[in-house]
Amino acid sequence: MEGLVKLSFYCFTAAAIALASSAVCYVAYAIGRVRLRQAVMQTSAGTTFSTSSAEFGPGAVGIGRYGTLLAWFGVVFSGLSVGLRSIVAGRLPLSNMYEYSLTFIFVLTAIYLAFERFYGVKQLGAIVLPITVGMAIYVWSLPAWMRDVDDLIPALQYNLMMTAHVSSAILAYACFAVAFAAAVLYLIASKRRIAWLPSPAMLDDIGFRAVTVGFPLMAMVLILGSVWAYRAWGTYWQWDPKETSALFMWLVYGVYLHTRGLRGWRGTRSAWVLIFGFAATVFTYYGNYFFGGLHAYGGV
Amino acid sequence: MAQLSARPRVAQRSPLEIGVDRVWRFFCSVRAAVYEIVLLALLVLIGTLGNSSVPDGIADVLPFTAPLVREWYAWDVFHSLPFAAILTLLAVAITVCTINRAPAIWRAIANPTVPTSHGFLRGADPSARMVSTATPAAFGDDLIGVLKARRYRVLTERRGDEIHVYADKNRYAKLGTFPFHLALILILVGGIVGARFGFREQEVIVPEGSTRAIGNGTGLSIHVERFRDTYAESGVAQEYSSDIVLYNEDGEEVRRGTTTVNHPLTHDGVVIYQASFNQAVVLQITDAAGRVLFDEGLDLGIYQSKTNPDAPAGRLDLPMAGLQLNVIAPDNNRVNAPELDDLQLRPGEMYVKAIPTDPTKAVTAGIVRQGEAVDLGGLSVRFVRETQFSLLQVARNPGIPIFLLAAVLLVGGLAVTFYFPHRRVRGIVSPAPSGAVAALAPLAKRDWSGQRDFHRLLEEVANRLGIQPEVHASDESGFDRDGARPDGDQPMQPGRIRPAATASRARTR
Ligand code: HEM
């Protein structure tokens, strides 16, 4: 058992390395090729000066392919890591920030790859993959005792509920991360027409579609959470800060869904709402660090 | 023009009518709804932060905000008037908005306008033109066949020698928005019903072997037969549970069962939760005449001994004997502050102090061993055995079924709206020198997915009818660039149909 826990950690390490390399490839791919030209010119007075100009071109197809391949490695190894821990614990690893973030890395990369396949564009990876790398660094920095598999306190020993509630949250957050990436690219692509970026219309659609998955999932998180709270604590809504911050982020995405149909709001401003929504998501994710309340047993 | 001709009518309306109309339109406005939701979200954020350490952090950095931060912590946002007001506003807006748009949505589903115009089709982005050697009627039938194969409902109307076509799919999914928005109101209703007609007792203490009334108009009492707690090797509590029996007003047993953390026992809407547990002592108290005044468990652990906080203590009021009994158990944690442990009780001993309600009478006290009795204040106090008490929570919330219904409507409504998007196509089939020509366009402005679906439809036309549609799509539609995408791994665009080359490079904006 000890051994499997260790192996799980090694798999996580392998995933982190794959994801970091993948992020580098995606970023290089999205930025494209930059060729610097130097030209030496002569003035009429006989002095010379040199000018340099940059020429941009689409990224090499090959480097994008490596990005995808490495991201798949990341999915496989983080999946193995999650799987091994599940075997040891007899449940999905979702009960402290270490387990939760580990699972999040796996889910986010997988969802990203699904979007990549569906839309056939790779540039989102330049934003999503660095997020997974950031998460991996965070997981790395967590105290080592969190890597042990612990028994759960009675309130958490409700496997089905916990799995449904928490995994919905992870899926929703992953969708919102993809929507965030689409919004950032949208803002870039709609400001300056970079020929090799996906069209703003497509980016807008990616953002919207990610939210159409994430928003109902987030509603499920709130609902399952309150059903569970009703069973465990006798009240379905306590205005606990983790609850209210989840409600807050859900409302932000509710705003987004309305603005998308409004003249003056659709496009750029909607993209900003998505970016703000992701900030709210991050706030909820790390909320345990500054909230007290009933969700405090996040193990932070 | 329409505005000009409408003006005289507006002038005739009474100020009241105009006012009502304004208010109505305010509530219908999605733009206003955005600001309302923003306001609600803002209050939720303020409340969330008010339950966190963030305001403290602000006050640390900016000392002059300290008074404001104190107010912030003191403000119970979620039970405040502004919060209730914004919820009410949203509920009204959703209701009005629903009433307002339902007829139009129903019309679009039940009998949409079929005829369209060449102008619309020419201006549409994207649009497609296809030529056939068949007669207009036969070509129209072919196209209808393709649309039907793609699960479209097709409506046609003859206009002169032209056939106008309207096709759509997932039309009923448009209704999904109603259950979703009404669910938001239902959640509020559930909350109000729960708060008004429900109750929640957070601390119902029942020692093992004892019975306590629930109250709150239920007429029920809880008897805890047995309490169990189990621990994992690591010392983490694994489970606690109580075997309980419920009695009605007449003392008849109505329910028997076990309640554990996460698995409450429910009877007639009353839910009994296992919250926690603690130590208790069973005492038997008889007066001089031999009457039994008390014979059950007394919970220790709610009170603390004033002198030794590590010692669990309990209090029992015996008004008929004019006494209050204070019971102190042995120190649970002898290592901690041993100097405070002035009683030095050993396991199996209890310290009992009898305090008469009449202050002129003397206080008596003594130590009693398990199985023995002491005489205090004219009573015999027997220490029967140690036991545990179960800390239960009892609640009834009639809002729960409403809430669950709302949850189903909410998620179901969203799923239907999002995953079965309403797709629409308009077209005209007209006679042409060669036979017939058809123009088709989706109603998918700024809807990339809808446009992609249209391209798939055209691909199907090409496949089935062997006709290559000529597609017009601007840069805005987002399709042209995909064709030229450097990375051709997974072409989004239906392979064989290229957008008309001229349109694709020309930037319309
Ligand atoms: C907390 C309050 C609200 C939330 C969370 C919310 C959420 C949503 C969501 C998720 C959608 C997209 C899905 C769908 O079409 O059903 C939507 C659409 C819509 N909502 Fe709301 N809503 C709220 C309040 C309101 C209010 C007060 C109004 C009326 C003024 C309103 C009017 C609409 C309309 C007209 C649409 C369709 C918009 C479109 O298709 O562009 N909503 N809302």
PDB file of N, CA, C and O in Angstrom, chain A residues 29 65 118-119 122 151 154-155 157-158 193 197 199 201-202 205 209 212 226 228 230-236 239 244 248 258 263 266 290, chain B residues 31 37 41 44 48-49 52-53 78 200 234 237-238 262-263 271 273 393 397 400 403 419 446 448-449 452 475-476 478 481 487 489 492:
ATOM      1  N   TYR A  29       3.852  27.030 -30.220  1.00  0.00           N
ATOM      2  CA  TYR A  29       2.966  26.858 -31.365  1.00  0.00           C
ATOM      3  C   TYR A  29       2.037  28.056 -31.529  1.00  0.00           C
ATOM      4  O   TYR A  29       1.809  28.539 -32.634  1.00  0.00           O
ATOM      5  N   ARG A  65       1.838  19.268 -32.670  1.00  0.00           N
ATOM      6  CA  ARG A  65       1.592  17.830 -32.488  1.00  0.00           C
ATOM      7  C   ARG A  65       2.294  17.317 -31.245  1.00  0.00           C
ATOM      8  O   ARG A  65       1.730  16.533 -30.488  1.00  0.00           O
ATOM      9  N   PHE A 118     -12.461  18.344 -30.571  1.00  0.00           N
ATOM     10  CA  PHE A 118     -13.775  18.733 -31.090  1.00  0.00           C
ATOM     11  C   PHE A 118     -13.663  19.915 -32.040  1.00  0.00           C
ATOM     12  O   PHE A 118     -14.306  19.966 -33.072  1.00  0.00           O
ATOM     13  N   TYR A 119     -12.826  20.882 -31.682  1.00  0.00           N
ATOM     14  CA  TYR A 119     -12.740  22.093 -32.499  1.00  0.00           C
ATOM     15  C   TYR A 119     -11.560  22.071 -33.459  1.00  0.00           C
ATOM     16  O   TYR A 119     -11.477  22.901 -34.361  1.00  0.00           O
ATOM     17  N   LYS A 122      -5.434  24.135 -31.600  1.00  0.00           N
ATOM     18  CA  LYS A 122      -4.518  23.800 -30.517  1.00  0.00           C
ATOM     19  C   LYS A 122      -4.103  25.011 -29.682  1.00  0.00           C
ATOM     20  O   LYS A 122      -3.462  24.844 -28.649  1.00  0.00           O
ATOM     21  N   ASP A 151      -7.740   8.212   6.922  1.00  0.00           N
ATOM     22  CA  ASP A 151      -9.155   7.909   7.135  1.00  0.00           C
ATOM     23  C   ASP A 151      -9.930   9.219   7.130  1.00  0.00           C
ATOM     24  O   ASP A 151      -9.405  10.273   7.465  1.00  0.00           O
ATOM     25  N   PRO A 154     -16.270  11.268  10.059  1.00  0.00           N
ATOM     26  CA  PRO A 154     -17.569  10.700   9.692  1.00  0.00           C
ATOM     27  C   PRO A 154     -18.372  11.526   8.695  1.00  0.00           C
ATOM     28  O   PRO A 154     -19.001  10.974   7.792  1.00  0.00           O
ATOM     29  N   ALA A 155     -18.341  12.868   8.814  1.00  0.00           N
ATOM     30  CA  ALA A 155     -19.171  13.676   7.917  1.00  0.00           C
ATOM     31  C   ALA A 155     -18.768  13.478   6.457  1.00  0.00           C
ATOM     32  O   ALA A 155     -19.576  13.634   5.555  1.00  0.00           O
ATOM     33  N   GLN A 157     -17.596  10.630   5.272  1.00  0.00           N
ATOM     34  CA  GLN A 157     -17.663   9.230   4.856  1.00  0.00           C
ATOM     35  C   GLN A 157     -18.959   8.930   4.132  1.00  0.00           C
ATOM     36  O   GLN A 157     -19.736   8.088   4.552  1.00  0.00           O
ATOM     37  N   TYR A 158     -19.203   9.635   3.098  1.00  0.00           N
ATOM     38  CA  TYR A 158     -20.427   9.384   2.386  1.00  0.00           C
ATOM     39  C   TYR A 158     -20.034   9.353   0.929  1.00  0.00           C
ATOM     40  O   TYR A 158     -20.111  10.328   0.210  1.00  0.00           O
ATOM     41  N   ARG A 193      -5.864  41.055 -35.727  1.00  0.00           N
ATOM     42  CA  ARG A 193      -6.232  39.912 -36.561  1.00  0.00           C
ATOM     43  C   ARG A 193      -4.997  39.082 -36.854  1.00  0.00           C
ATOM     44  O   ARG A 193      -4.297  39.326 -37.828  1.00  0.00           O
ATOM     45  N   LEU A 197      -4.556  32.433 -35.566  1.00  0.00           N
ATOM     46  CA  LEU A 197      -5.380  32.137 -34.398  1.00  0.00           C
ATOM     47  C   LEU A 197      -6.760  31.700 -34.871  1.00  0.00           C
ATOM     48  O   LEU A 197      -7.205  32.080 -35.947  1.00  0.00           O
ATOM     49  N   SER A 199     -10.715  31.821 -35.347  1.00  0.00           N
ATOM     50  CA  SER A 199     -11.517  33.032 -35.534  1.00  0.00           C
ATOM     51  C   SER A 199     -12.210  33.399 -34.223  1.00  0.00           C
ATOM     52  O   SER A 199     -12.529  32.531 -33.415  1.00  0.00           O
ATOM     53  N   ALA A 201     -15.154  34.172 -33.761  1.00  0.00           N
ATOM     54  CA  ALA A 201     -16.462  33.504 -33.678  1.00  0.00           C
ATOM     55  C   ALA A 201     -16.319  32.109 -33.090  1.00  0.00           C
ATOM     56  O   ALA A 201     -17.126  31.679 -32.258  1.00  0.00           O
ATOM     57  N   MET A 202     -15.260  31.422 -33.513  1.00  0.00           N
ATOM     58  CA  MET A 202     -15.068  30.078 -32.977  1.00  0.00           C
ATOM     59  C   MET A 202     -14.681  30.135 -31.503  1.00  0.00           C
ATOM     60  O   MET A 202     -15.172  29.363 -30.684  1.00  0.00           O
ATOM     61  N   ASP A 205     -17.577  30.666 -29.442  1.00  0.00           N
ATOM     62  CA  ASP A 205     -18.354  29.433 -29.349  1.00  0.00           C
ATOM     63  C   ASP A 205     -17.722  28.455 -28.366  1.00  0.00           C
ATOM     64  O   ASP A 205     -18.427  27.801 -27.594  1.00  0.00           O
ATOM     65  N   ARG A 209     -19.591  27.056 -25.205  1.00  0.00           N
ATOM     66  CA  ARG A 209     -19.846  25.625 -25.043  1.00  0.00           C
ATOM     67  C   ARG A 209     -19.247  25.104 -23.737  1.00  0.00           C
ATOM     68  O   ARG A 209     -19.854  24.285 -23.048  1.00  0.00           O
ATOM     69  N   THR A 212     -21.621  25.989 -21.184  1.00  0.00           N
ATOM     70  CA  THR A 212     -22.853  25.192 -21.185  1.00  0.00           C
ATOM     71  C   THR A 212     -22.631  23.830 -20.530  1.00  0.00           C
ATOM     72  O   THR A 212     -23.593  23.190 -20.122  1.00  0.00           O
ATOM     73  N   SER A 226     -26.058  20.752  -1.228  1.00  0.00           N
ATOM     74  CA  SER A 226     -27.102  21.046  -0.254  1.00  0.00           C
ATOM     75  C   SER A 226     -27.855  19.783   0.139  1.00  0.00           C
ATOM     76  O   SER A 226     -28.259  19.656   1.296  1.00  0.00           O
ATOM     77  N   TRP A 228     -26.501  16.884   0.377  1.00  0.00           N
ATOM     78  CA  TRP A 228     -25.584  16.240   1.314  1.00  0.00           C
ATOM     79  C   TRP A 228     -25.599  16.943   2.676  1.00  0.00           C
ATOM     80  O   TRP A 228     -25.668  16.314   3.726  1.00  0.00           O
ATOM     81  N   TYR A 230     -27.952  18.539   3.907  1.00  0.00           N
ATOM     82  CA  TYR A 230     -29.214  18.228   4.560  1.00  0.00           C
ATOM     83  C   TYR A 230     -29.119  16.893   5.282  1.00  0.00           C
ATOM     84  O   TYR A 230     -29.651  16.720   6.375  1.00  0.00           O
ATOM     85  N   ARG A 231     -28.403  15.946   4.683  1.00  0.00           N
ATOM     86  CA  ARG A 231     -28.269  14.640   5.322  1.00  0.00           C
ATOM     87  C   ARG A 231     -27.272  14.688   6.476  1.00  0.00           C
ATOM     88  O   ARG A 231     -27.442  13.998   7.473  1.00  0.00           O
ATOM     89  N   ALA A 232     -26.207  15.456   6.300  1.00  0.00           N
ATOM     90  CA  ALA A 232     -25.146  15.422   7.304  1.00  0.00           C
ATOM     91  C   ALA A 232     -25.358  16.449   8.405  1.00  0.00           C
ATOM     92  O   ALA A 232     -25.067  16.190   9.564  1.00  0.00           O
ATOM     93  N   TRP A 233     -25.853  17.606   8.063  1.00  0.00           N
ATOM     94  CA  TRP A 233     -25.927  18.695   9.032  1.00  0.00           C
ATOM     95  C   TRP A 233     -27.341  19.117   9.351  1.00  0.00           C
ATOM     96  O   TRP A 233     -27.565  19.993  10.182  1.00  0.00           O
ATOM     97  N   GLY A 234     -28.312  18.565   8.644  1.00  0.00           N
ATOM     98  CA  GLY A 234     -29.692  18.879   8.985  1.00  0.00           C
ATOM     99  C   GLY A 234     -30.183  20.175   8.377  1.00  0.00           C
ATOM    100  O   GLY A 234     -31.269  20.633   8.692  1.00  0.00           O
ATOM    101  N   THR A 235     -29.398  20.785   7.528  1.00  0.00           N
ATOM    102  CA  THR A 235     -29.885  21.991   6.872  1.00  0.00           C
ATOM    103  C   THR A 235     -29.231  22.065   5.513  1.00  0.00           C
ATOM    104  O   THR A 235     -28.073  21.715   5.370  1.00  0.00           O
ATOM    105  N   TYR A 236     -30.006  22.456   4.513  1.00  0.00           N
ATOM    106  CA  TYR A 236     -29.424  22.337   3.187  1.00  0.00           C
ATOM    107  C   TYR A 236     -28.641  23.553   2.762  1.00  0.00           C
ATOM    108  O   TYR A 236     -27.914  23.513   1.781  1.00  0.00           O
ATOM    109  N   TRP A 239     -25.259  29.253   4.368  1.00  0.00           N
ATOM    110  CA  TRP A 239     -24.518  30.476   4.068  1.00  0.00           C
ATOM    111  C   TRP A 239     -23.072  30.329   4.502  1.00  0.00           C
ATOM    112  O   TRP A 239     -22.440  31.268   4.951  1.00  0.00           O
ATOM    113  N   THR A 244     -21.331  30.018  -0.389  1.00  0.00           N
ATOM    114  CA  THR A 244     -21.711  31.292  -0.998  1.00  0.00           C
ATOM    115  C   THR A 244     -20.714  31.696  -2.079  1.00  0.00           C
ATOM    116  O   THR A 244     -21.106  32.329  -3.057  1.00  0.00           O
ATOM    117  N   PHE A 248     -21.673  32.536  -5.749  1.00  0.00           N
ATOM    118  CA  PHE A 248     -21.201  33.755  -6.398  1.00  0.00           C
ATOM    119  C   PHE A 248     -20.670  33.446  -7.802  1.00  0.00           C
ATOM    120  O   PHE A 248     -21.048  34.079  -8.778  1.00  0.00           O
ATOM    121  N   HIS A 258     -26.402  35.670 -19.898  1.00  0.00           N
ATOM    122  CA  HIS A 258     -27.319  36.725 -20.338  1.00  0.00           C
ATOM    123  C   HIS A 258     -26.633  37.722 -21.256  1.00  0.00           C
ATOM    124  O   HIS A 258     -27.230  38.185 -22.219  1.00  0.00           O
ATOM    125  N   ARG A 263     -26.719  43.241 -27.166  1.00  0.00           N
ATOM    126  CA  ARG A 263     -25.906  44.141 -27.967  1.00  0.00           C
ATOM    127  C   ARG A 263     -25.056  44.983 -27.021  1.00  0.00           C
ATOM    128  O   ARG A 263     -25.516  45.408 -25.966  1.00  0.00           O
ATOM    129  N   ARG A 266     -22.104  41.427 -25.964  1.00  0.00           N
ATOM    130  CA  ARG A 266     -21.590  40.195 -26.552  1.00  0.00           C
ATOM    131  C   ARG A 266     -20.214  40.476 -27.130  1.00  0.00           C
ATOM    132  O   ARG A 266     -19.891  41.616 -27.467  1.00  0.00           O
ATOM    133  N   PHE A 290      -8.802  30.987   3.274  1.00  0.00           N
ATOM    134  CA  PHE A 290      -9.213  32.137   4.093  1.00  0.00           C
ATOM    135  C   PHE A 290     -10.636  32.055   4.599  1.00  0.00           C
ATOM    136  O   PHE A 290     -11.111  32.965   5.233  1.00  0.00           O
TER     137      PHE A 290
ATOM    138  N   ARG B  31     -31.314  43.217 -20.154  1.00  0.00           N
ATOM    139  CA  ARG B  31     -30.241  44.121 -19.739  1.00  0.00           C
ATOM    140  C   ARG B  31     -30.374  44.472 -18.261  1.00  0.00           C
ATOM    141  O   ARG B  31     -29.409  44.421 -17.494  1.00  0.00           O
ATOM    142  N   ILE B  37     -28.686  40.681 -11.530  1.00  0.00           N
ATOM    143  CA  ILE B  37     -27.892  39.521 -11.111  1.00  0.00           C
ATOM    144  C   ILE B  37     -26.515  39.982 -10.627  1.00  0.00           C
ATOM    145  O   ILE B  37     -25.986  39.457  -9.650  1.00  0.00           O
ATOM    146  N   ALA B  41     -25.004  39.121  -7.111  1.00  0.00           N
ATOM    147  CA  ALA B  41     -23.688  38.492  -7.001  1.00  0.00           C
ATOM    148  C   ALA B  41     -22.782  39.322  -6.101  1.00  0.00           C
ATOM    149  O   ALA B  41     -22.042  38.785  -5.272  1.00  0.00           O
ATOM    150  N   VAL B  44     -23.643  38.700  -2.582  1.00  0.00           N
ATOM    151  CA  VAL B  44     -23.162  37.371  -2.180  1.00  0.00           C
ATOM    152  C   VAL B  44     -21.654  37.425  -1.935  1.00  0.00           C
ATOM    153  O   VAL B  44     -21.138  36.850  -0.973  1.00  0.00           O
ATOM    154  N   THR B  48     -19.778  36.628   1.427  1.00  0.00           N
ATOM    155  CA  THR B  48     -18.764  35.568   1.463  1.00  0.00           C
ATOM    156  C   THR B  48     -17.493  36.080   2.112  1.00  0.00           C
ATOM    157  O   THR B  48     -16.931  35.436   3.005  1.00  0.00           O
ATOM    158  N   LEU B  49     -17.057  37.247   1.660  1.00  0.00           N
ATOM    159  CA  LEU B  49     -15.820  37.807   2.219  1.00  0.00           C
ATOM    160  C   LEU B  49     -16.007  38.132   3.701  1.00  0.00           C
ATOM    161  O   LEU B  49     -15.069  38.011   4.487  1.00  0.00           O
ATOM    162  N   SER B  52     -14.843  35.535   5.868  1.00  0.00           N
ATOM    163  CA  SER B  52     -13.481  35.071   5.610  1.00  0.00           C
ATOM    164  C   SER B  52     -12.503  36.018   6.280  1.00  0.00           C
ATOM    165  O   SER B  52     -12.889  36.990   6.932  1.00  0.00           O
ATOM    166  N   SER B  53     -11.242  35.728   6.086  1.00  0.00           N
ATOM    167  CA  SER B  53     -10.225  36.574   6.707  1.00  0.00           C
ATOM    168  C   SER B  53      -9.802  37.708   5.787  1.00  0.00           C
ATOM    169  O   SER B  53      -8.913  38.477   6.126  1.00  0.00           O
ATOM    170  N   PHE B  78     -26.817  38.059   4.355  1.00  0.00           N
ATOM    171  CA  PHE B  78     -27.802  37.130   3.811  1.00  0.00           C
ATOM    172  C   PHE B  78     -29.146  37.196   4.527  1.00  0.00           C
ATOM    173  O   PHE B  78     -30.106  36.591   4.096  1.00  0.00           O
ATOM    174  N   ARG B 200     -35.737  23.624  13.485  1.00  0.00           N
ATOM    175  CA  ARG B 200     -34.462  22.927  13.584  1.00  0.00           C
ATOM    176  C   ARG B 200     -33.934  23.066  14.999  1.00  0.00           C
ATOM    177  O   ARG B 200     -33.674  24.170  15.468  1.00  0.00           O
ATOM    178  N   SER B 234      -6.200   4.673  13.617  1.00  0.00           N
ATOM    179  CA  SER B 234      -5.522   5.965  13.729  1.00  0.00           C
ATOM    180  C   SER B 234      -6.136   6.827  14.824  1.00  0.00           C
ATOM    181  O   SER B 234      -5.613   7.880  15.143  1.00  0.00           O
ATOM    182  N   ALA B 237     -12.453   9.043  14.601  1.00  0.00           N
ATOM    183  CA  ALA B 237     -13.761   8.425  14.816  1.00  0.00           C
ATOM    184  C   ALA B 237     -14.281   7.892  13.490  1.00  0.00           C
ATOM    185  O   ALA B 237     -14.206   8.562  12.465  1.00  0.00           O
ATOM    186  N   GLN B 238     -14.775   6.659  13.515  1.00  0.00           N
ATOM    187  CA  GLN B 238     -15.217   6.073  12.270  1.00  0.00           C
ATOM    188  C   GLN B 238     -16.718   6.254  12.098  1.00  0.00           C
ATOM    189  O   GLN B 238     -17.192   6.582  11.042  1.00  0.00           O
ATOM    190  N   ASN B 262     -24.666  11.195   8.503  1.00  0.00           N
ATOM    191  CA  ASN B 262     -24.976  11.061   7.077  1.00  0.00           C
ATOM    192  C   ASN B 262     -26.174  10.165   6.770  1.00  0.00           C
ATOM    193  O   ASN B 262     -26.626  10.110   5.632  1.00  0.00           O
ATOM    194  N   HIS B 263     -26.666   9.437   7.769  1.00  0.00           N
ATOM    195  CA  HIS B 263     -27.847   8.613   7.504  1.00  0.00           C
ATOM    196  C   HIS B 263     -28.895   8.858   8.585  1.00  0.00           C
ATOM    197  O   HIS B 263     -29.063   8.047   9.493  1.00  0.00           O
ATOM    198  N   VAL B 271     -36.743  14.764  10.795  1.00  0.00           N
ATOM    199  CA  VAL B 271     -35.488  14.080  10.518  1.00  0.00           C
ATOM    200  C   VAL B 271     -34.587  14.166  11.742  1.00  0.00           C
ATOM    201  O   VAL B 271     -34.415  15.243  12.327  1.00  0.00           O
ATOM    202  N   TYR B 273     -30.912  13.568  13.243  1.00  0.00           N
ATOM    203  CA  TYR B 273     -29.513  13.437  12.842  1.00  0.00           C
ATOM    204  C   TYR B 273     -28.655  13.091  14.033  1.00  0.00           C
ATOM    205  O   TYR B 273     -28.850  13.616  15.112  1.00  0.00           O
ATOM    206  N   GLN B 393     -29.688  16.128  16.353  1.00  0.00           N
ATOM    207  CA  GLN B 393     -30.247  17.327  15.793  1.00  0.00           C
ATOM    208  C   GLN B 393     -31.582  16.910  15.202  1.00  0.00           C
ATOM    209  O   GLN B 393     -31.653  15.875  14.545  1.00  0.00           O
ATOM    210  N   ASN B 397     -38.265  20.184   7.608  1.00  0.00           N
ATOM    211  CA  ASN B 397     -38.208  21.231   6.604  1.00  0.00           C
ATOM    212  C   ASN B 397     -39.167  20.910   5.459  1.00  0.00           C
ATOM    213  O   ASN B 397     -38.827  20.189   4.537  1.00  0.00           O
ATOM    214  N   ILE B 400     -38.203  21.122   1.615  1.00  0.00           N
ATOM    215  CA  ILE B 400     -37.317  20.207   0.882  1.00  0.00           C
ATOM    216  C   ILE B 400     -37.928  19.657  -0.411  1.00  0.00           C
ATOM    217  O   ILE B 400     -37.271  19.679  -1.446  1.00  0.00           O
ATOM    218  N   PHE B 403     -37.721  22.237  -2.948  1.00  0.00           N
ATOM    219  CA  PHE B 403     -36.335  22.438  -3.353  1.00  0.00           C
ATOM    220  C   PHE B 403     -35.886  21.342  -4.326  1.00  0.00           C
ATOM    221  O   PHE B 403     -35.229  21.622  -5.334  1.00  0.00           O
ATOM    222  N   TYR B 419     -28.231  21.573 -24.638  1.00  0.00           N
ATOM    223  CA  TYR B 419     -27.768  20.433 -25.423  1.00  0.00           C
ATOM    224  C   TYR B 419     -28.678  20.102 -26.600  1.00  0.00           C
ATOM    225  O   TYR B 419     -28.364  19.233 -27.394  1.00  0.00           O
ATOM    226  N   ARG B 446     -24.000  35.050 -35.572  1.00  0.00           N
ATOM    227  CA  ARG B 446     -23.076  34.983 -34.432  1.00  0.00           C
ATOM    228  C   ARG B 446     -23.218  33.675 -33.659  1.00  0.00           C
ATOM    229  O   ARG B 446     -23.089  33.645 -32.453  1.00  0.00           O
ATOM    230  N   TRP B 448     -21.622  30.206 -34.071  1.00  0.00           N
ATOM    231  CA  TRP B 448     -20.649  29.413 -34.800  1.00  0.00           C
ATOM    232  C   TRP B 448     -21.120  27.964 -34.946  1.00  0.00           C
ATOM    233  O   TRP B 448     -21.031  27.371 -36.013  1.00  0.00           O
ATOM    234  N   SER B 449     -21.638  27.423 -33.844  1.00  0.00           N
ATOM    235  CA  SER B 449     -22.092  26.027 -33.898  1.00  0.00           C
ATOM    236  C   SER B 449     -23.251  25.859 -34.864  1.00  0.00           C
ATOM    237  O   SER B 449     -23.333  24.870 -35.599  1.00  0.00           O
ATOM    238  N   ARG B 452     -21.932  25.858 -38.253  1.00  0.00           N
ATOM    239  CA  ARG B 452     -21.264  24.609 -38.591  1.00  0.00           C
ATOM    240  C   ARG B 452     -22.299  23.541 -38.942  1.00  0.00           C
ATOM    241  O   ARG B 452     -22.117  22.761 -39.869  1.00  0.00           O
ATOM    242  N   ASP B 475     -15.817  36.542 -43.367  1.00  0.00           N
ATOM    243  CA  ASP B 475     -14.795  36.289 -42.374  1.00  0.00           C
ATOM    244  C   ASP B 475     -15.427  36.154 -40.994  1.00  0.00           C
ATOM    245  O   ASP B 475     -15.042  35.328 -40.180  1.00  0.00           O
ATOM    246  N   GLU B 476     -16.434  36.984 -40.746  1.00  0.00           N
ATOM    247  CA  GLU B 476     -17.081  37.015 -39.439  1.00  0.00           C
ATOM    248  C   GLU B 476     -17.632  35.654 -39.047  1.00  0.00           C
ATOM    249  O   GLU B 476     -17.631  35.270 -37.895  1.00  0.00           O
ATOM    250  N   GLY B 478     -16.483  32.984 -39.414  1.00  0.00           N
ATOM    251  CA  GLY B 478     -15.452  32.174 -38.791  1.00  0.00           C
ATOM    252  C   GLY B 478     -15.147  30.901 -39.528  1.00  0.00           C
ATOM    253  O   GLY B 478     -14.417  30.057 -39.036  1.00  0.00           O
ATOM    254  N   ARG B 481     -11.485  30.908 -42.382  1.00  0.00           N
ATOM    255  CA  ARG B 481     -10.113  30.776 -41.959  1.00  0.00           C
ATOM    256  C   ARG B 481      -9.769  29.342 -41.614  1.00  0.00           C
ATOM    257  O   ARG B 481      -8.623  28.948 -41.663  1.00  0.00           O
ATOM    258  N   ASP B 487      -2.889  24.034 -39.392  1.00  0.00           N
ATOM    259  CA  ASP B 487      -2.865  22.692 -38.841  1.00  0.00           C
ATOM    260  C   ASP B 487      -4.111  21.967 -39.298  1.00  0.00           C
ATOM    261  O   ASP B 487      -5.202  22.194 -38.798  1.00  0.00           O
ATOM    262  N   ASP B 489      -5.116  18.970 -38.936  1.00  0.00           N
ATOM    263  CA  ASP B 489      -5.367  17.684 -38.283  1.00  0.00           C
ATOM    264  C   ASP B 489      -6.816  17.239 -38.351  1.00  0.00           C
ATOM    265  O   ASP B 489      -7.139  16.151 -38.804  1.00  0.00           O
ATOM    266  N   MET B 492     -12.533  21.187 -39.332  1.00  0.00           N
ATOM    267  CA  MET B 492     -13.846  21.425 -38.783  1.00  0.00           C
ATOM    268  C   MET B 492     -14.840  21.530 -39.905  1.00  0.00           C
ATOM    269  O   MET B 492     -15.986  21.242 -39.789  1.00  0.00           O
TER     270      MET B 492
END
